[in-house]
Coordinates of C-alpha atoms and ligand atoms in Angstrom, one line a residue:
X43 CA 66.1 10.7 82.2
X44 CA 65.7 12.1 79.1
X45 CA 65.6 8.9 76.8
X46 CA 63.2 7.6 79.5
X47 CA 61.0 10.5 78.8
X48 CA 61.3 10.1 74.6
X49 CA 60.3 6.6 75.7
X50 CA 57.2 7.3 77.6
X51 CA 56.3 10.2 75.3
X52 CA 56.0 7.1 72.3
X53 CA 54.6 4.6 74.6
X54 CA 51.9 6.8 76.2
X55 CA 48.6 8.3 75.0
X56 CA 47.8 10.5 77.6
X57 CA 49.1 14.4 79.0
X58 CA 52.3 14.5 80.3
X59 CA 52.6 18.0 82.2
X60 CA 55.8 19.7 83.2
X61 CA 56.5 22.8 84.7
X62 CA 55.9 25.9 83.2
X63 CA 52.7 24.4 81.3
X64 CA 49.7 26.2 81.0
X65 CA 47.8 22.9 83.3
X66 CA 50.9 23.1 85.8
X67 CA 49.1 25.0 88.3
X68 CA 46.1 22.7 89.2
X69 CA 47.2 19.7 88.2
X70 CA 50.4 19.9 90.5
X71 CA 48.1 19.9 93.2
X72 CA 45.8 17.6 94.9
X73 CA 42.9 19.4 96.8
X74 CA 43.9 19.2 100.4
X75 CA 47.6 19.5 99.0
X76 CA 50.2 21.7 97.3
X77 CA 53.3 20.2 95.7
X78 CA 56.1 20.6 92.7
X79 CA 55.7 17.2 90.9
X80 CA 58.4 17.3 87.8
X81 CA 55.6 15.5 85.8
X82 CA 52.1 14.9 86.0
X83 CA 51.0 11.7 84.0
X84 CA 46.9 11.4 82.6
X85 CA 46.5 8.1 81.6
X86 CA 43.8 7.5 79.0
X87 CA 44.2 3.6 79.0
X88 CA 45.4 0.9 81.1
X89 CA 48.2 0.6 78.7
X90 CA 49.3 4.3 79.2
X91 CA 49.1 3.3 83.2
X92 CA 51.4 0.9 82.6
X93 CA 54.0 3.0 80.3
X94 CA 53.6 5.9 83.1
X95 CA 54.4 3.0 85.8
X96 CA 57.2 1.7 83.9
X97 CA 58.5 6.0 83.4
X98 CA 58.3 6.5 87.4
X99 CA 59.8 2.9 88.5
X100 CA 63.0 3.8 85.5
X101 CA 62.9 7.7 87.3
X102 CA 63.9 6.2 90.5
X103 CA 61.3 9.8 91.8
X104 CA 59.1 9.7 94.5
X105 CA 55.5 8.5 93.1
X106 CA 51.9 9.8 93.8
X107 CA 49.0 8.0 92.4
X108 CA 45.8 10.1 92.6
X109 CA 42.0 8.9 92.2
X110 CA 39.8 11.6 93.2
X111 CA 42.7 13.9 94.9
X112 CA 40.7 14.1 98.3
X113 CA 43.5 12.1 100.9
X114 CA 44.1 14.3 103.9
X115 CA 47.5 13.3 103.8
X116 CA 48.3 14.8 100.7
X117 CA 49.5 11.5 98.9
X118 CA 48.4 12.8 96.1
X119 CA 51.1 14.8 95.0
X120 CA 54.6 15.3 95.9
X121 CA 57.8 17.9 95.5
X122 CA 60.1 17.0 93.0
X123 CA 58.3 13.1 91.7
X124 CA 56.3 11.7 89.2
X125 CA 52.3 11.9 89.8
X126 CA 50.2 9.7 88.1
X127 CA 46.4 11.0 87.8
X128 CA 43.8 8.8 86.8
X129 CA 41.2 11.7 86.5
X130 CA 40.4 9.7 82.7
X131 CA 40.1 6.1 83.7
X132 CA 36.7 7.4 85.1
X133 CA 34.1 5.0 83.0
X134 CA 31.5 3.7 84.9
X135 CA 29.2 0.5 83.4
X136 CA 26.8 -1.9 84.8
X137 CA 28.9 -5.1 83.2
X138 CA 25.8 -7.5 84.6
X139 CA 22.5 -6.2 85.1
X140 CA 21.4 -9.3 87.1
X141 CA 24.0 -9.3 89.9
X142 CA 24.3 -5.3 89.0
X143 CA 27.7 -6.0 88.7
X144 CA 29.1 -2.0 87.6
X145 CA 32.9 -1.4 86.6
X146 CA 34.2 1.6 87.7
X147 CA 38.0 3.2 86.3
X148 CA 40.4 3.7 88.7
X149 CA 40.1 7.6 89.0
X150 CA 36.3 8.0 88.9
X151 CA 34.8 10.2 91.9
X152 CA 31.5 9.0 93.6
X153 CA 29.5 12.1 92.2
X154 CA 30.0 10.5 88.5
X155 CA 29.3 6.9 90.3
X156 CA 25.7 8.5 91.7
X157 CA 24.8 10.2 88.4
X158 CA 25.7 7.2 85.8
X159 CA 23.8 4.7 88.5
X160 CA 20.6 6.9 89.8
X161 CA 19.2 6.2 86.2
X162 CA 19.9 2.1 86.4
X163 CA 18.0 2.7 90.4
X164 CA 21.4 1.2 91.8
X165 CA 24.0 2.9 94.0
X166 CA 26.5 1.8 95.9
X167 CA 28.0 2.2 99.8
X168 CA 30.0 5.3 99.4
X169 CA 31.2 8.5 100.6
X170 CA 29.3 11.4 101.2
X171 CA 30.9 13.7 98.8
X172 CA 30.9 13.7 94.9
X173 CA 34.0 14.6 94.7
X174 CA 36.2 12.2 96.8
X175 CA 37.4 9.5 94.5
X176 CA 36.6 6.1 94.4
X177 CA 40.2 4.9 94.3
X178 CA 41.6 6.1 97.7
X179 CA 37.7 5.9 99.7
X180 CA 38.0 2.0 98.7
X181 CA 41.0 0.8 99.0
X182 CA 40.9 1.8 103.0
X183 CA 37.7 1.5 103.3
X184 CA 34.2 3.4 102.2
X185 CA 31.9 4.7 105.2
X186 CA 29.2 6.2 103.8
X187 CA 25.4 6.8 103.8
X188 CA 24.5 3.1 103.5
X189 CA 27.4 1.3 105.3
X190 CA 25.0 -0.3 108.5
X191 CA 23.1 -1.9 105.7
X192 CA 25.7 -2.7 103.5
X193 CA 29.0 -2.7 105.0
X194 CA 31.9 -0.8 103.3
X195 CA 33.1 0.2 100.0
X196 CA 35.2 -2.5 100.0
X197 CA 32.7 -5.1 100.9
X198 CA 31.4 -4.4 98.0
X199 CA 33.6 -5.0 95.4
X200 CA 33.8 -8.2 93.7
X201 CA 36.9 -7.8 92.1
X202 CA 40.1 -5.3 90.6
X203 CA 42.4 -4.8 87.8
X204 CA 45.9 -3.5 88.8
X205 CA 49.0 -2.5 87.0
X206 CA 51.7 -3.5 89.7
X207 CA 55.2 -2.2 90.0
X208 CA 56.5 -4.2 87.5
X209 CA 53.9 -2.6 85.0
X210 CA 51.9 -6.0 84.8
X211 CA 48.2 -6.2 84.7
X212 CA 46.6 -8.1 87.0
X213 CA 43.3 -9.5 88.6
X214 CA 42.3 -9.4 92.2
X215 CA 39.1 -11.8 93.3
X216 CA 37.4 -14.2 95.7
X217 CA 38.8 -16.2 92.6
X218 CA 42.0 -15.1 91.4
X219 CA 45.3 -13.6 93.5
X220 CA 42.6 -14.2 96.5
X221 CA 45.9 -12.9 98.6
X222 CA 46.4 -9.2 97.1
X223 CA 42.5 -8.9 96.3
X224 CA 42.6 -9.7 100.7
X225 CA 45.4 -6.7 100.9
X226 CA 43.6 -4.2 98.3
X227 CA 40.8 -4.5 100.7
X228 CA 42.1 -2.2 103.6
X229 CA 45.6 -1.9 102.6
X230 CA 45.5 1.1 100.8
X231 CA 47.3 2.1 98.1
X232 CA 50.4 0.1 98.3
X233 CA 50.2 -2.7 95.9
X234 CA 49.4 -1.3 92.5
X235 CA 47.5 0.7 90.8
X236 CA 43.6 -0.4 90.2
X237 CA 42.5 0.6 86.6
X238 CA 39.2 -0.7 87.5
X239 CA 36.9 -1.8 90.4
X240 CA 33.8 -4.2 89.9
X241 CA 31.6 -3.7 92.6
X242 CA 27.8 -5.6 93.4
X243 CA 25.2 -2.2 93.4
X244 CA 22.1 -2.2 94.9
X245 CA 18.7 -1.5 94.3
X246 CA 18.2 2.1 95.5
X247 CA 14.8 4.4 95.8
X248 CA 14.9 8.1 96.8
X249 CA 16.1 7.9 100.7
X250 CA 14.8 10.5 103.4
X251 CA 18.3 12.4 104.7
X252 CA 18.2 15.0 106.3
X253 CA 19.6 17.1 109.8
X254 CA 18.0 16.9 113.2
X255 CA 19.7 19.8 115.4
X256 CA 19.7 20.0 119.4
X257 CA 20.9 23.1 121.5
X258 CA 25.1 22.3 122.7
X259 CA 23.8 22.1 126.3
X260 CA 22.0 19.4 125.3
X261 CA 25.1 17.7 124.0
X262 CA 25.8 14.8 126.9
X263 CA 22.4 13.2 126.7
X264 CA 21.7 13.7 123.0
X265 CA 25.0 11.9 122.0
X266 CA 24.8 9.0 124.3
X267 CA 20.8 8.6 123.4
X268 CA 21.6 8.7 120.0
X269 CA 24.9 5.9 120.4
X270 CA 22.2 3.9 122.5
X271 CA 19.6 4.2 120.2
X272 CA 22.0 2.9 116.9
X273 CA 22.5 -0.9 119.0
X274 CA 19.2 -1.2 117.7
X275 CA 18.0 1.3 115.1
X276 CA 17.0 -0.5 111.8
X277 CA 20.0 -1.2 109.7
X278 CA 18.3 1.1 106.8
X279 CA 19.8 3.9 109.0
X280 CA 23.2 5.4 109.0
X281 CA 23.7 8.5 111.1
X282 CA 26.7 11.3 112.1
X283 CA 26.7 13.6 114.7
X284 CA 28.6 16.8 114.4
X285 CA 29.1 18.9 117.2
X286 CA 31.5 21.8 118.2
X287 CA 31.8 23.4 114.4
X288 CA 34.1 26.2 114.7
X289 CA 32.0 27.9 112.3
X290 CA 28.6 27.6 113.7
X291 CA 29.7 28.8 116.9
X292 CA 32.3 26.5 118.6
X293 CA 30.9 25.2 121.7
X294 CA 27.9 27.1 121.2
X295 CA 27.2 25.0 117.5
X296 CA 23.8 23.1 117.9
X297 CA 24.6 19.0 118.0
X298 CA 23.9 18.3 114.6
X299 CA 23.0 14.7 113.8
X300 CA 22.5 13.7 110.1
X301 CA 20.4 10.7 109.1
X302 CA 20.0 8.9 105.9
X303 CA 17.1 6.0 106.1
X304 CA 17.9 3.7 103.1
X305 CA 14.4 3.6 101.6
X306 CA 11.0 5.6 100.3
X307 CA 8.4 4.4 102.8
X308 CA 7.7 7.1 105.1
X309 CA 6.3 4.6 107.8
X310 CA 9.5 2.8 108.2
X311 CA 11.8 6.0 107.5
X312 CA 9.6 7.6 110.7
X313 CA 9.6 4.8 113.0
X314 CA 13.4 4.4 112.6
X315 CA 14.1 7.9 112.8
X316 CA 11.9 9.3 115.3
X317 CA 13.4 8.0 118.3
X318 CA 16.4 10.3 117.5
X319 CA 13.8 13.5 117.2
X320 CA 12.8 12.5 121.3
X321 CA 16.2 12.6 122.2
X322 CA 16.3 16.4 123.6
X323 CA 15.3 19.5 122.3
X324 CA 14.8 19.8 118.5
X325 CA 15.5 23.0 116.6
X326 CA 15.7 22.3 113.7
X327 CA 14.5 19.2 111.1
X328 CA 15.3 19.1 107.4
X329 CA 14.6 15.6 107.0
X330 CA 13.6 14.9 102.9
X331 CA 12.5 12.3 100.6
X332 CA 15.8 13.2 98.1
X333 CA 17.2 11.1 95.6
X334 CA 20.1 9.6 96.1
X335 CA 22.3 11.6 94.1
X336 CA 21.3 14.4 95.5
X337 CA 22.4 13.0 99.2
X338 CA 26.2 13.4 98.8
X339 CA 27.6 16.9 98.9
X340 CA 30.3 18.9 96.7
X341 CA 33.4 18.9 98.5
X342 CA 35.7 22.3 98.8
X343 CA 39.2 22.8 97.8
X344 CA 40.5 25.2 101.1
X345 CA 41.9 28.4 99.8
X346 CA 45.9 28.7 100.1
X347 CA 47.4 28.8 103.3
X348 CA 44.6 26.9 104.7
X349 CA 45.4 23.6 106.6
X350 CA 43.5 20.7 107.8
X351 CA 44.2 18.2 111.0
X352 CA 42.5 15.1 110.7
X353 CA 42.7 12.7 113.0
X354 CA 40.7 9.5 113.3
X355 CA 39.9 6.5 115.8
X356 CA 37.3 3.6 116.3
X357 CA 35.6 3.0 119.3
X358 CA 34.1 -0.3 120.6
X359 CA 30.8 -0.8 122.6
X360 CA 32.3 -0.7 125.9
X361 CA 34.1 2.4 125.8
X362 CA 31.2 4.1 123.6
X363 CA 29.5 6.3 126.8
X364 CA 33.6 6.9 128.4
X365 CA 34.7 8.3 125.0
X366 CA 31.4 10.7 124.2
X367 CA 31.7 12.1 127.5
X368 CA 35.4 13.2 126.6
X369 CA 34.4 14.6 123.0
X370 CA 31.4 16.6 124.8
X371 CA 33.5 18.1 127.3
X372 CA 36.4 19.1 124.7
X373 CA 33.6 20.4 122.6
X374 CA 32.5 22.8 125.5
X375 CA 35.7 23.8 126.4
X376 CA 36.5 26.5 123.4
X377 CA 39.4 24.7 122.4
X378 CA 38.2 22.0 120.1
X379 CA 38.3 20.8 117.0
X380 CA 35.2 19.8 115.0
X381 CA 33.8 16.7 116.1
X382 CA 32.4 14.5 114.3
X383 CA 30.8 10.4 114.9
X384 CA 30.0 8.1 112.3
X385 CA 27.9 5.1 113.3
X386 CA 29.2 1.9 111.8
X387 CA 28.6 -1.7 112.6
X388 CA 25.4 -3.6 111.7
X389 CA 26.9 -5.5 107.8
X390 CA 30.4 -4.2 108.6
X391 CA 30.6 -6.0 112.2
X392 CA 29.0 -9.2 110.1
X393 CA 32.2 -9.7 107.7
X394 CA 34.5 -11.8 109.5
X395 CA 37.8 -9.9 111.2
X396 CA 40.1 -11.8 108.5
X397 CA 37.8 -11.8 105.5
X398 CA 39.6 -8.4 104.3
X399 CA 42.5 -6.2 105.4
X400 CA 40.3 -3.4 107.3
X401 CA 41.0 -4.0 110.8
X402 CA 38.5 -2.7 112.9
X403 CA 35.4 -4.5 112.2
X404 CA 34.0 -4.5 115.8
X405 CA 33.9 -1.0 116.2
X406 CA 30.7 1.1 116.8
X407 CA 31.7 4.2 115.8
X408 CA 34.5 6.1 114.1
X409 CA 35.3 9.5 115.3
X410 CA 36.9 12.3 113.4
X411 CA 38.3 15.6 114.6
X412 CA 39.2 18.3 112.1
X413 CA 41.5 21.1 113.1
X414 CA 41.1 23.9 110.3
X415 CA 42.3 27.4 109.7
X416 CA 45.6 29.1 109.0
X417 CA 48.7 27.7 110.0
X418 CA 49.6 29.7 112.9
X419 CA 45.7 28.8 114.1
X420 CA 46.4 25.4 113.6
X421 CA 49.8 25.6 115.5
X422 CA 48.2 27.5 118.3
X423 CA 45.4 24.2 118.6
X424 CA 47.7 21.6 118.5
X425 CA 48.0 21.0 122.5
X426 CA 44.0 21.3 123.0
X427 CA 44.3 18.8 120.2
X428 CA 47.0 16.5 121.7
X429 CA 45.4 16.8 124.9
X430 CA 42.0 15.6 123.8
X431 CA 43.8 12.5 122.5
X432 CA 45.7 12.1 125.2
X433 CA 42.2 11.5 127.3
X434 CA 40.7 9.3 124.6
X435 CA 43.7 7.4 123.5
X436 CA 42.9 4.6 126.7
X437 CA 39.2 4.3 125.3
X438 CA 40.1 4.1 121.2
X439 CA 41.5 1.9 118.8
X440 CA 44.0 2.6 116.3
X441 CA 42.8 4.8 113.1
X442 CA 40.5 5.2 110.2
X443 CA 42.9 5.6 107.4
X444 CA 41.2 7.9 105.3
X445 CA 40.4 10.2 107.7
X446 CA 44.1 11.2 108.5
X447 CA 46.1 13.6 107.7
X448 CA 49.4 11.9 108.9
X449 CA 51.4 9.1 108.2
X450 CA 54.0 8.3 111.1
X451 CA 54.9 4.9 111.7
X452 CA 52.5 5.5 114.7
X453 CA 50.0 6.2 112.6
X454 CA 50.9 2.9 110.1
X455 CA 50.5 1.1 113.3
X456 CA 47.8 2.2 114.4
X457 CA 46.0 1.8 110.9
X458 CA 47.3 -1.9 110.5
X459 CA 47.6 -3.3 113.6
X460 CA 50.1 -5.9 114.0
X461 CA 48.8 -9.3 112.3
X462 CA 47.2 -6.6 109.8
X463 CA 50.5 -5.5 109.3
X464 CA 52.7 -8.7 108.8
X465 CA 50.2 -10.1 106.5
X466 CA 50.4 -7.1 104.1
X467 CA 53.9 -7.0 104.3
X468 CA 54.0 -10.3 102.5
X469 CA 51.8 -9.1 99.9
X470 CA 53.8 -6.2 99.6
X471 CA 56.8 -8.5 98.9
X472 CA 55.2 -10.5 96.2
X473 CA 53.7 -7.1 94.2
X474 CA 55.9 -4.3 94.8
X475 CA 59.3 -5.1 96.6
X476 CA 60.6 -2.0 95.4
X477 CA 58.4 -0.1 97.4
X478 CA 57.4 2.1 94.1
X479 CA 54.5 2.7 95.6
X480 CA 55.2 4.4 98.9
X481 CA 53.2 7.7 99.0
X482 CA 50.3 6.3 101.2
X483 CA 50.1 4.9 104.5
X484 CA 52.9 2.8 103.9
X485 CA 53.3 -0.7 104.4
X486 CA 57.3 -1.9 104.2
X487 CA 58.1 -5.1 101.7
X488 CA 61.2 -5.7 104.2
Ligands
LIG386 C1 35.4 16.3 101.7 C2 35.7 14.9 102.0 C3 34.7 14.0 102.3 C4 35.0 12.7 102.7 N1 34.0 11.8 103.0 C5 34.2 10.5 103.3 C6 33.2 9.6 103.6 O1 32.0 9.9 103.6 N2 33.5 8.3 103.9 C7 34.8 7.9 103.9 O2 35.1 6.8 104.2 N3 35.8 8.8 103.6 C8 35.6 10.1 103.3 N4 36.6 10.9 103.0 C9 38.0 10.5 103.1 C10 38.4 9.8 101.8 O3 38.0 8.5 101.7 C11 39.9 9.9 101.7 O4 40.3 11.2 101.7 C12 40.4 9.2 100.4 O5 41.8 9.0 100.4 C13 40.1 10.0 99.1 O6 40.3 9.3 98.0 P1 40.8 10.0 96.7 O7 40.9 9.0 95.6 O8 39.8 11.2 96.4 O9 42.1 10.7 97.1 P2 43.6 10.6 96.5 O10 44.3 11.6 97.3 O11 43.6 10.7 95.1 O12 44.0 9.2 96.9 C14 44.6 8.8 98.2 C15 45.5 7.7 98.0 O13 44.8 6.5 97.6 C16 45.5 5.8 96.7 N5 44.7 5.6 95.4 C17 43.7 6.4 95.0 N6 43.2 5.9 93.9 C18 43.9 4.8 93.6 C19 43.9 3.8 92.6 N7 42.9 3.8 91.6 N8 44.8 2.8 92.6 C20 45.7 2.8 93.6 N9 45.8 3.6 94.6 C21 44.9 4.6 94.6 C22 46.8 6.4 96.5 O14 47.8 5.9 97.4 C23 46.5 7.9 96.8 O15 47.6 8.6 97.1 C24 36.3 12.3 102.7 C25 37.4 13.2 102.4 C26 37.1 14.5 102.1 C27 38.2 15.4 101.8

C-alpha cells in the first residue's frame, strides 16, 4: 500500500485526506451519510481523477465516487475504502453559445449550475435543490422543475467525458461509444467516472413557482383533480404534491401542491395554473414571478443520529386514481411517511423506451415516501411503511433510483428491469469488469 500511496502522492495534484487530519471529519462523510474512508481523494484535474482511479483499482478497497454527496443510499462514502470527491471538477462554461451547449465538471452541484447560467438566461432540467450534485441526479435521471417541457437531466446532455476503471479517458455521444453514452443515461454510476457533462441549456425567463395549499380532508379529490388535470396541463408546468408532512401536522398537514410554470407571461402562467386553485379549498397561495435561481432550495445535512427512508416507484395512467387513493388513506391514518408526487411525462414519455437506459418512460408520476427521525422512530415505522407498499406494490412499477435509500438486489431489479438490466451488463463488461466501481445501485459485469 504504501509505495502505491508514494505513487499517487507524485502522480496527483489534489488533497489526499487520512484520518486524524484536520478535513477528516466532513470530508469522511457524505450528507445523508457517515463513514470511515482510509482516504479521501480531491481531484483538481482529470489527470488527478485518473491517478486517484488507478490508487483505488491498485488498493483492491471498496470505492465511493461522490458529485454533490446527496445519494440517499449513502454511496458516497464508505468504512474502511478509498473516496474519490469531485467537489473541484466543478467549472461550469457555455462551450457554444448557439446550441448553448454548457460543460459542467463532474462534481458541480445545480445551485453553482443556476448561478453561472441565470446571467447567460439559460438553465437547464434539474433538481430542485442547489446542493444535490449534478453527477449522481444525471446519471439516474434529473426530475426537476422543467422536466414536462424538457424531459430529464439526462435527455439533455449531449455528451461525457469518463475516466473508466482502467484510468482511461473517454468520450460518450450520439457520436462516439454511442453504447456506454446509452448506459451513462440511467445506469448510474457504474461505468466510470464523468469529469465532465455537456448538456443543451435553454432559454430561461423568471418562472412563477410557488405553493397552492388545501385543508387534508380535502386530500382524495384534490389529488386525483390535480393527477387529472396534469393529462392535459400545458407542458410549461411541472407540479408536486406533498401531503402527510410529519412536521406540519401528520395527517392533519394541508395538501401542499407546488407549481413551477416555465415562463414570465402572467396570462399563460394563470390559465395553466388556475385550474389547480379550483380544485378544493385554498388556504394558502405563494405563487411568484422568481428567477430561476432563486426556485431551487438549499438542501439540509440531518443532524447525527438522524435517518432517512426513501423509497420510490412510478405509476402509469391506469393505476394513477387506485394508487392516490392508497397514499391518501396511509396519509390519514397517523402512521405515514411523507408523501410526496412528482408529475412527469409530457418530453419524458416523447423519448423512445430504448433511446437511453432510464426505464420508466411511460410513467405519470413518481412517488416518493420519506421516513425521518431517529433510529428507534424509524424502526418503530417500518411496518406502517412496509404495509403501505405492500397495498401499492400491485399498482407501481419498479423505482426511481435516486430517490432510494436502498440497494438490494430487489431494489437493482426493480431500478433496471430485466432488458434494462442485461443490456448494462454488457456495457459493464466492456468498461469496468472489475466491478471497481460498485458503490451504487450496482449493475454485475458477470
Ligand atoms: C435534498 C434533496 C433533493 C433532491 N431533489 C431531487 C430532485 O429534485 N430531482 C431528482 O431527480 N432527484 C433529487 N434528489 C435525489 C438526487 O438526485 C440523488 O440523491 C443523487 O444521487 C444526488 O447526486 P449527488 O451527486 O449529489 O450524490 P452523490 O452521493 O455524490 O452521488 C451518488 C452516486 O452517483 C454517482 N456519481 C455522482 N457523481 C458522479 C460522477 N461525476 N461520475 C460518476 N458517478 C457519479 C456515484 O455512484 C455516487 O455514489 C434529491 C436529493 C436530496 C437529498
Amino acid at each position: 500500500m504504501s509505495s502505491a500511496l508514494e505513487a499517487v502522492r507524485r502522480d496527483f495534484g489534489g488533497d489526499i485526506i487520512e484520518p486524524g487530519a484536520a478535513e477528516y471529519e466532513s470530508a469522511s462523510r457524505s450528507v445523508l451519510a457517515a463513514g470511515s474512508p482510509v482516504y479521501v481523494l480531491r481531484p483538481e484535474t482529470v489527470a488527478d481523477v485518473r491517478a486517484g482511479v488507478r490508487f483505488a483499482a491498485g488498493t483492491g478497497l471498496v470505492l465511493s465516487v461522490r458529485g454533490g454527496g446527496h445519494g440517499f443510499a449513502g454511496f458516497g462514502t464508505n468504512d474502511g475504502g478509498v473516496v474519490i470527491d469531485l467537489s473541484r471538477l466543478a467549472n461550469v462554461q457555455v462551450i457554444d453559445d448557439e446550441r448553448h451547449l454548457v460543460r459542467i465538471g463532474g462534481g458541480a452541484t445545480w445551485g453553482q449550475v443556476a448561478a453561472a447560467l441565470a446571467p447567460h438566461g439559460l438553465a437547464i432540467s434539474s433538481g430542485d435543490t442547489r446542493s444535490v450534485g449534478v453527477g449522481g441526479l444525471t446519471l439516474s435521471g434529473g426530475i426537476g422543475w422543467k422536466v414536462r417541457k424538457y424531459g430529464l437531466a439526462l435527455d439533455n446532455l449531449a455528451a461525457a467525458e469518463l475516466v473508466t476503471a482502467s484510468g482511461e479517458v473517454v468520450n460518450a455521444s450520439a457520436e462516439e461509444n454511442q453504447e456506454l453514452f446509452w448506459a451513462i443515461r440511467g445506469g448510474g454510476g457504474n461505468f466510470g467516472i464523468v469529469t465532465s457533462f455537456d448538456f443543451v441549456a435553454h432559454p430561461t425567463t423568471d418562472v412563477f413557482y410557488g405553493r397552492i395549499t388545501f385543508p387534508a380532508t380535502e386530500a382524495a379529490a384534490v389529488l386525483q383533480g390535480w393527477a387529472d388535470y396534469l393529462r392535459t396541463a400545458p407542458e410549461e408546468l411541472t407540479s408536486v404534491a406533498d401531503f402527510a408532512n410529519p412536521f406540519a401536522g401528520g395527517p392533519e398537514a394541508p395538501v401542499e401542491i407546488h407549481v413551477a410554470f416555465d415562463g414570465d407571461n402572467p396570462d399563460l402562467a394563470a390559465q395553466a395554473i388556475d385550474p389547480i386553485r379550483r380544485l378544493g379549498t385554498v388556504t394558502g397561495d405563494n405563487v411568484a414571478l422568481v428567477p430561476y435561481e432563486d426556485m431551487l432550495v438549499d438542501g439540509m445535512t440531518p443532524p447525527p443520529g438522524i435517518e432517512l427512508v426513501t423509497r420510490s416507484a412510478f405509476v402509469r395512467k391506469e393505476s394513477v386514481s387506485e394508487v392516490l387513493q392508497i397514499l391518501t388513506e396511509a396519509g390519514a391514518s397517523g402512521r405515514s411517511p411523507f408523501i410526496a408526487v412528482h408529475s412527469v411525462g409530457g418530453a419524458v414519455a416523447r423519448v423512445p423506451d430504448d433511446a437511453t437506459a432510464y426505464a420508466y418512460r411511460q410513467a405519470e408520476l413518481m412517488i416518493v415516501t420519506t421516513t425521518v427521525g431517529p433510529k428507534p422512530v424509524v424502526q418503530a415505522a417500518r411496518p406502517a411503511l412496509a404495509a403501505i407498499w405492500g397495498r401499492l406494490a400491485p399498482h407501481v412499477d419498479g423505482a426511481y433510483a435516486n430517490f432510494l435509500a436502498s440497494a438490494t438486489e430487489e431494489d437493482v431489479a426493480a431500478v433496471y428491469p430485466g432488458e434494462t438490466y442485461q443490456r448494462l451488463a454488457a456495457v459493464k463488461r466492456q468498461y469496468d469488469p472489475g466491478n471497481l466501481f460498485a458503490r451504487n445501485h450496482n449493475v454485475l459485469p458477470q
